[in-house]
Short mmCIF file of C-alpha atoms and ligand atoms in Angstrom, two decimals:
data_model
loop_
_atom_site.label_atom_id
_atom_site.label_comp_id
_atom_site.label_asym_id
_atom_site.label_seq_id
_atom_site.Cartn_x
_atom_site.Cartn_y
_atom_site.Cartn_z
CA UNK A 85 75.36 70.43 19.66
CA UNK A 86 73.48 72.37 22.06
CA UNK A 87 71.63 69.61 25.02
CA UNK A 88 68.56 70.34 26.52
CA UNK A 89 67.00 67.63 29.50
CA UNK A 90 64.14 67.12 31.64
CA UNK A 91 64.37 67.26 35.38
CA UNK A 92 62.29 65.97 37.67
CA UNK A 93 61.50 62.95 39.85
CA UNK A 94 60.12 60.26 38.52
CA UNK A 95 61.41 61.27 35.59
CA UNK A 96 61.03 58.43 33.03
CA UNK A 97 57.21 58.54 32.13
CA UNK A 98 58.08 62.03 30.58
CA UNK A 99 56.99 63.04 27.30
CA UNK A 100 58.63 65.91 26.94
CA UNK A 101 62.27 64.42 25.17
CA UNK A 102 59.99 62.96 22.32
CA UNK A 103 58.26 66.42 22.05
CA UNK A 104 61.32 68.71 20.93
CA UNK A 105 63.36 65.99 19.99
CA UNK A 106 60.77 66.18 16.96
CA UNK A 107 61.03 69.58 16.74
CA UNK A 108 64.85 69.58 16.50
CA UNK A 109 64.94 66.60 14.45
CA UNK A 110 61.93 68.69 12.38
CA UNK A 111 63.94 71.29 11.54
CA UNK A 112 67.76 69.85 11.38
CA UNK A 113 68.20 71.69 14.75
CA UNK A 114 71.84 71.03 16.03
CA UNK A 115 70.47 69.64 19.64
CA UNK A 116 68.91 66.59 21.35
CA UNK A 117 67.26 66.47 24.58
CA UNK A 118 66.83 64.05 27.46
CA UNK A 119 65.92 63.38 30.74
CA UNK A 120 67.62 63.52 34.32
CA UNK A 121 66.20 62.05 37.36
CA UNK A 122 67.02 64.67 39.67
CA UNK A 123 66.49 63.29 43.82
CA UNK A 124 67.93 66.24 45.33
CA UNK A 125 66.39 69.54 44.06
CA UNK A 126 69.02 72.17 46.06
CA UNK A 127 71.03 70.88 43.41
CA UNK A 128 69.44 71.86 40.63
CA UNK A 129 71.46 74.26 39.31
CA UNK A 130 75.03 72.42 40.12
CA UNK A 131 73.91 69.82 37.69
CA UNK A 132 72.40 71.61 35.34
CA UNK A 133 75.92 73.55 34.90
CA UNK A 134 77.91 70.11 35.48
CA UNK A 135 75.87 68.64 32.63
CA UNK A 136 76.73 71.48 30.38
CA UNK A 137 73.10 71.81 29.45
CA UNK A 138 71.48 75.14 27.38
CA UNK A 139 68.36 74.56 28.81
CA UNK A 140 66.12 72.34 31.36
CA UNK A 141 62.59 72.37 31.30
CA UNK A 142 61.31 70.88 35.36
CA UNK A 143 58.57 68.91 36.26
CA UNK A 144 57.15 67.41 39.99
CA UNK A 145 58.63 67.78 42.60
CA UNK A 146 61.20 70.65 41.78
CA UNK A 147 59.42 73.94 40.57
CA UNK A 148 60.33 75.49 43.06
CA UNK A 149 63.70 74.80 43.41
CA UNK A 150 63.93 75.92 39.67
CA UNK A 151 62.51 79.11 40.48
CA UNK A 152 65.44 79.49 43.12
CA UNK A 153 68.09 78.38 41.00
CA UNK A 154 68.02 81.64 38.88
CA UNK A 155 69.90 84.47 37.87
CA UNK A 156 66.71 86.20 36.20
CA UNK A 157 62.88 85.58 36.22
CA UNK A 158 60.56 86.61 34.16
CA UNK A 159 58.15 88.84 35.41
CA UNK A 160 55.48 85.91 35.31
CA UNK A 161 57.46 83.23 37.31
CA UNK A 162 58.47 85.89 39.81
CA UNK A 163 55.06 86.45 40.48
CA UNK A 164 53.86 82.78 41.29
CA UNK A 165 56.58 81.15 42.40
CA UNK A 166 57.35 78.17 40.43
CA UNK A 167 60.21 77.69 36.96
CA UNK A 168 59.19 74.81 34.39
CA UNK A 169 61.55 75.83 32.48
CA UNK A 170 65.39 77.52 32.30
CA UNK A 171 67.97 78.58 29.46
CA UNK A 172 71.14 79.34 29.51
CA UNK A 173 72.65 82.43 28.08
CA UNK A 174 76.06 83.85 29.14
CA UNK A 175 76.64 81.89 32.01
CA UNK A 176 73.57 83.40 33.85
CA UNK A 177 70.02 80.85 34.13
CA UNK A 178 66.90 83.06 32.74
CA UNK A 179 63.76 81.03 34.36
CA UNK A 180 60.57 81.24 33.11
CA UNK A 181 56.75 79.61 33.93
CA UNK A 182 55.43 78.26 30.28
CA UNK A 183 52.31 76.12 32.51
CA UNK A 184 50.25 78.85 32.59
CA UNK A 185 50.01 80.31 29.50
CA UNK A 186 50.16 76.50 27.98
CA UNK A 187 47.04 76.20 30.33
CA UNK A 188 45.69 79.06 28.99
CA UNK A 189 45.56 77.73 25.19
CA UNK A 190 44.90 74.82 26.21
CA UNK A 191 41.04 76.09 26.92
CA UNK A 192 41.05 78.69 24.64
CA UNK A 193 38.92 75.96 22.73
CA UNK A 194 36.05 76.45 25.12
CA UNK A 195 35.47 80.16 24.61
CA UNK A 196 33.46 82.57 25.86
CA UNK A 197 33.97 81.30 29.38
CA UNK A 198 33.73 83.65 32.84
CA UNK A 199 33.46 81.36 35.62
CA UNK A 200 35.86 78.60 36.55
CA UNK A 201 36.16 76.61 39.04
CA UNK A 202 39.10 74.96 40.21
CA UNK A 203 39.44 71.73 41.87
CA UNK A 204 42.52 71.37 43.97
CA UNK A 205 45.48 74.14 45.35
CA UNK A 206 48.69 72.83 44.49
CA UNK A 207 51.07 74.33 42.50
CA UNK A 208 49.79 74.12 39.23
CA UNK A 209 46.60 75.65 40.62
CA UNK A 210 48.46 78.57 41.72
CA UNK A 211 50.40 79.42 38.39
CA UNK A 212 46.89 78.77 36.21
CA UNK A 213 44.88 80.45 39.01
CA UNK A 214 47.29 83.43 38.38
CA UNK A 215 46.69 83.80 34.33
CA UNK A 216 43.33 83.05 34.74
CA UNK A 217 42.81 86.23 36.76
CA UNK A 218 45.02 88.37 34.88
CA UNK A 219 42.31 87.61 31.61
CA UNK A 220 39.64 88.70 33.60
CA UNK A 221 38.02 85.09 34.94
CA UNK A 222 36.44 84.84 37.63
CA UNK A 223 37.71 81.72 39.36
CA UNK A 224 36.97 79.17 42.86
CA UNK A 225 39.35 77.18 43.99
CA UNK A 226 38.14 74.22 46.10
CA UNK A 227 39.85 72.11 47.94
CA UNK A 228 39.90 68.71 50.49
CA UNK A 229 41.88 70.66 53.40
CA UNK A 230 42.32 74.08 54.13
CA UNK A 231 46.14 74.48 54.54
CA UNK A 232 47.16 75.01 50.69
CA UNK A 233 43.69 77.71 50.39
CA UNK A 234 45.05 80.35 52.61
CA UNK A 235 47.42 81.54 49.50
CA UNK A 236 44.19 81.62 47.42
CA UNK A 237 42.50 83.07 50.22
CA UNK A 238 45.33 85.62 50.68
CA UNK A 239 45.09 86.33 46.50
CA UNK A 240 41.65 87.88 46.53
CA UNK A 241 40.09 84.29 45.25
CA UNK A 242 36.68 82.70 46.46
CA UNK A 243 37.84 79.49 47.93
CA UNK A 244 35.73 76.88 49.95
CA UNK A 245 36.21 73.18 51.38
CA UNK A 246 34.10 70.76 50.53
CA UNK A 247 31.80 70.69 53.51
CA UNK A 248 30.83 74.05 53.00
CA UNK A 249 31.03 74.64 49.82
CA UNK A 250 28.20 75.70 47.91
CA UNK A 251 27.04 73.93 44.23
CA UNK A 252 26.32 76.41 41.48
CA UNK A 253 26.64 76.82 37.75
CA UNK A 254 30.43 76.93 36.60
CA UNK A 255 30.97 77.46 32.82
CA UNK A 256 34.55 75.23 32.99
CA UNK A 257 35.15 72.82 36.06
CA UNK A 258 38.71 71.75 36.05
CA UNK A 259 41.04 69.22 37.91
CA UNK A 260 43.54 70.14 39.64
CA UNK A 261 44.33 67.58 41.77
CA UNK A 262 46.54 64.61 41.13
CA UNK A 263 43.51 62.59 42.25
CA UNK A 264 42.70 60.03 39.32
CA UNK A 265 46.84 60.09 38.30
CA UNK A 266 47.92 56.44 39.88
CA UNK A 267 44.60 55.77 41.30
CA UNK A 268 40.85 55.50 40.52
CA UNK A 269 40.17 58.29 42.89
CA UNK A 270 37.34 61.39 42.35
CA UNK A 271 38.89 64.93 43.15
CA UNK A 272 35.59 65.69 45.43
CA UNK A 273 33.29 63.86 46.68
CA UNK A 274 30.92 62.22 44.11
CA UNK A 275 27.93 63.79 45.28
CA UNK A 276 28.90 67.37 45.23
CA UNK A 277 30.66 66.98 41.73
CA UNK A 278 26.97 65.07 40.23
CA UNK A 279 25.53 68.24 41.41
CA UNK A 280 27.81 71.06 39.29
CA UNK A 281 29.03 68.92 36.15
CA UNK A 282 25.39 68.74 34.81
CA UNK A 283 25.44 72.32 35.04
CA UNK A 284 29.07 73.10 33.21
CA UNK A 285 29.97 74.48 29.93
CA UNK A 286 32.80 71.79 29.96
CA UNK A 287 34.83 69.78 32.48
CA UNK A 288 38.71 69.73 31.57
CA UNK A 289 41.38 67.78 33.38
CA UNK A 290 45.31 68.28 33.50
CA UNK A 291 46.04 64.78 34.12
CA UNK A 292 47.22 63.49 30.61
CA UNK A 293 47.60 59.71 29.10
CA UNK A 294 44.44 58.39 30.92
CA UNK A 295 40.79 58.89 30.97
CA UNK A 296 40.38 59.91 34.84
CA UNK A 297 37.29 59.02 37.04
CA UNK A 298 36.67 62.76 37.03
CA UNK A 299 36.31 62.93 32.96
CA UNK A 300 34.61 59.74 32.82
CA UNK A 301 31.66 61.25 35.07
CA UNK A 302 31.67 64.27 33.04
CA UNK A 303 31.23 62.13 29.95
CA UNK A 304 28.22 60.14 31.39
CA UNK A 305 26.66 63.36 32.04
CA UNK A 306 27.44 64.18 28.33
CA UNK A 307 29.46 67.53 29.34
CA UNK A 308 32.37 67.91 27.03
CA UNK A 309 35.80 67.42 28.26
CA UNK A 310 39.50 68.13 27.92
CA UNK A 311 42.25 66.40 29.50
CA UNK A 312 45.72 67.56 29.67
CA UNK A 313 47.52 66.33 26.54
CA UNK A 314 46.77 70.28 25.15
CA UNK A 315 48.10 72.32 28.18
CA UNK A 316 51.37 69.90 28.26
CA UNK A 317 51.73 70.18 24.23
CA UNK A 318 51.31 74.28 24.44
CA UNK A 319 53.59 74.39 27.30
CA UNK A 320 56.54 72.39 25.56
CA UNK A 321 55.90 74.77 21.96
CA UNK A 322 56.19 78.05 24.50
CA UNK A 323 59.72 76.61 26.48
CA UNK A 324 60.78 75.34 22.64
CA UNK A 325 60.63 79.22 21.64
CA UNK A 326 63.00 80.02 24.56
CA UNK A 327 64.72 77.15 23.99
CA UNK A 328 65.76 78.00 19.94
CA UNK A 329 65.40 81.92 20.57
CA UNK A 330 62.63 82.09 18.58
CA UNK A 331 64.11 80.53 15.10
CA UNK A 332 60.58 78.74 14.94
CA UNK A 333 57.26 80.30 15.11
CA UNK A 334 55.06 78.83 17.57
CA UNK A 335 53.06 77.36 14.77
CA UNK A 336 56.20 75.61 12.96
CA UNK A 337 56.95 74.23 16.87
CA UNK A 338 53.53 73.17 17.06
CA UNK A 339 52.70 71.32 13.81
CA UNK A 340 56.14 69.32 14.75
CA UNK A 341 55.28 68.73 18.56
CA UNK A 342 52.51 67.84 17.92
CA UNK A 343 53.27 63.93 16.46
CA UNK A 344 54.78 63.29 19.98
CA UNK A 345 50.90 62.82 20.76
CA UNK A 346 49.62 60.36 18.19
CA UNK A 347 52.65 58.55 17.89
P1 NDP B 1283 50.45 69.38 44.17
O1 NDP B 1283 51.04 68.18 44.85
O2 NDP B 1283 51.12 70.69 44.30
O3 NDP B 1283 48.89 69.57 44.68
C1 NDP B 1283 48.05 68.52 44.75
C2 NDP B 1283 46.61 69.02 44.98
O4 NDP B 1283 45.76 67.89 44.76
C3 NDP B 1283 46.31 69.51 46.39
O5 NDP B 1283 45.34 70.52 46.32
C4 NDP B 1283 45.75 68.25 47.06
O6 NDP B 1283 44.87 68.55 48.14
C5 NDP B 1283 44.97 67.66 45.93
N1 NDP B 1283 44.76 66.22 45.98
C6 NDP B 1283 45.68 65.24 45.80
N2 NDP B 1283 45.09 64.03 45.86
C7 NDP B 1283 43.76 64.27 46.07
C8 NDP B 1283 42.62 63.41 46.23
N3 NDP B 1283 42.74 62.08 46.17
N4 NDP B 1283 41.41 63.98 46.41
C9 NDP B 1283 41.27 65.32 46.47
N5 NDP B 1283 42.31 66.18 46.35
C10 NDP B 1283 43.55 65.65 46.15
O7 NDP B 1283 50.28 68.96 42.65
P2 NDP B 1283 50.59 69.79 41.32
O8 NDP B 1283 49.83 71.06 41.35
O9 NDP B 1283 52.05 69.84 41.10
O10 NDP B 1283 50.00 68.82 40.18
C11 NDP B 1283 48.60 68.62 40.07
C12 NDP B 1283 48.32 67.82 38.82
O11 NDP B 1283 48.65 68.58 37.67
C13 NDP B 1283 49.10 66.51 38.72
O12 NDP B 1283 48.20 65.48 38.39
C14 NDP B 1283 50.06 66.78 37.58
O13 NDP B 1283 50.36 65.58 36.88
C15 NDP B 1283 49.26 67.73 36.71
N6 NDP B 1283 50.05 68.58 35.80
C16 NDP B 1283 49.81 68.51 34.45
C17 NDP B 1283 50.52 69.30 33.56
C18 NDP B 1283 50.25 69.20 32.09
O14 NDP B 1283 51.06 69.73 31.30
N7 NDP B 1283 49.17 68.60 31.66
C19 NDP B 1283 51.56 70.24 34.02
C20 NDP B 1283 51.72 70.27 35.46
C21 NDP B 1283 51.00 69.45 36.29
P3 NDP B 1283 45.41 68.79 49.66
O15 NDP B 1283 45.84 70.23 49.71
O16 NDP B 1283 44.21 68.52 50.48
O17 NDP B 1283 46.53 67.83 49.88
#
């Protein structure tokens, strides 16, 4: 039976063993998959080999460290840095980043859309920022301090702080932050965000499980809004296609993922 795990610390709100453990159950898949609290991410790769696991997908705080691990990259994860997700093939670990393009679906739904603009520039906001301007958006990244923007900065993207940032029309306003995650906390300050969400074509959210500050304000302002569930669902069917070498269409991974959310 092949074994598949999560990695990451904390480790145990994860949704992700439910997700393909659907899937494999689905489809009479010989594996299972569960979950590792990992404390030390240089050893990432020891224990994913001690384990004698075929694949890992990674969450906060050891992206990175996943995207060192490796043997191979794709040409994606290369790029920004970060590996959600790894499988085993000949003794070699073939990383990959299946965020971004899980983001990407994930607000598909809200179509036509040009202008986006980010709030927060942490590591999912580099990965998304990334796809986003490979489709051709246009996208801002703001942020509280100005440390993490000199990447964006150094990208080509607009970026601003909140003190001199200034309010315009955005078609999709998105969260980046963890702001809103364990606390009741807005990802800017309230004023500057009750002057663009009126404005927006939507306001979207990758926090998942709760209805955060930021999407409640969206909703009193009648914008529609998106919070993560999506990008975390599209995510797991795109590392379940590495993860059965494409047995499944992304569909059939879907329609079975799926339940993991209304369970
Ligand atoms: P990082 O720790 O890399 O970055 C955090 C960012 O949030 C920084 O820009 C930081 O600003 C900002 N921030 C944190 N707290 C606040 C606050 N109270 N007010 C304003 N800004 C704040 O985080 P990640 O990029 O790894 O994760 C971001 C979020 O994405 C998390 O909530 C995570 O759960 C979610 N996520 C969801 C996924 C899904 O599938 N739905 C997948 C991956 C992540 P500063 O630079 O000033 O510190």
């Amino acid at each position: 039976m092949q074994q598949f795990a999560i990695f990451g610390n904390p480790v145990s709100h994860s949704k992700s063993p439910l997700m393909h453990n659907l899937v494999f159950k689905g489809y009479n898949y010989n594996a299972c998959y569960g979950r590792y609290l990992l404390e030390d991410g240089e050893k990432l790769r020891e224990k994913f080999l001690e384990l004698g696991l075929k694949g890992i997908n990674i969450t906060v705080p050891h992206k990175e460290d996943a995207y060192r691990a490796c043997d191979f990259l794709d040409e994606f994860a290369q790029k920004v840095g970060a590996v959600n997700t790894i499988v085993k093939r000949d003794g070699k670990l073939y990383g990959y980043n299946t965020d971004a393009p899980g983001f990407l679906k994930a607000i598909s739904s809200f179509e036509p859309a040009k202008s986006v603009l980010f709030l927060g520039a942490g590591g999912t906001a580099r990965s998304t920022s990334a796809i986003l301007k490979d489709k051709g958006y246009d996208v801002t990244i703001l942020n509280r301090s100005k440390e993490r923007l000199e990447y964006f900065d150094q990208e080509g993207f607009e970026t601003a702080l909140f003190e001199d940032f200034q309010p315009r029309h955005f078609d999709l306003i998105i969260n980046m932050t963890s702001a809103g995650l364990a606390d009741e906390s807005l990802p800017a300050p309230r004023e500057l965000l009750q002057r663009i969400i009126p404005q927006a074509k939507a306001c979207i959210d990758v926090i998942y499980g709760k209805e955060t500050p930021f999407l409640k304000l969206a909703k009193e302002y009648t914008v529609p809004t998106k919070d993560g569930s999506d990008m975390l669902l599209y995510q797991g069917v795109i590392a379940c296609e590495y993860f059965t070498n494409h047995t499944y269409t992304a569909q059939e991974i879907e329609s079975k993922m799926k339940k993991a959310f209304i369970l």
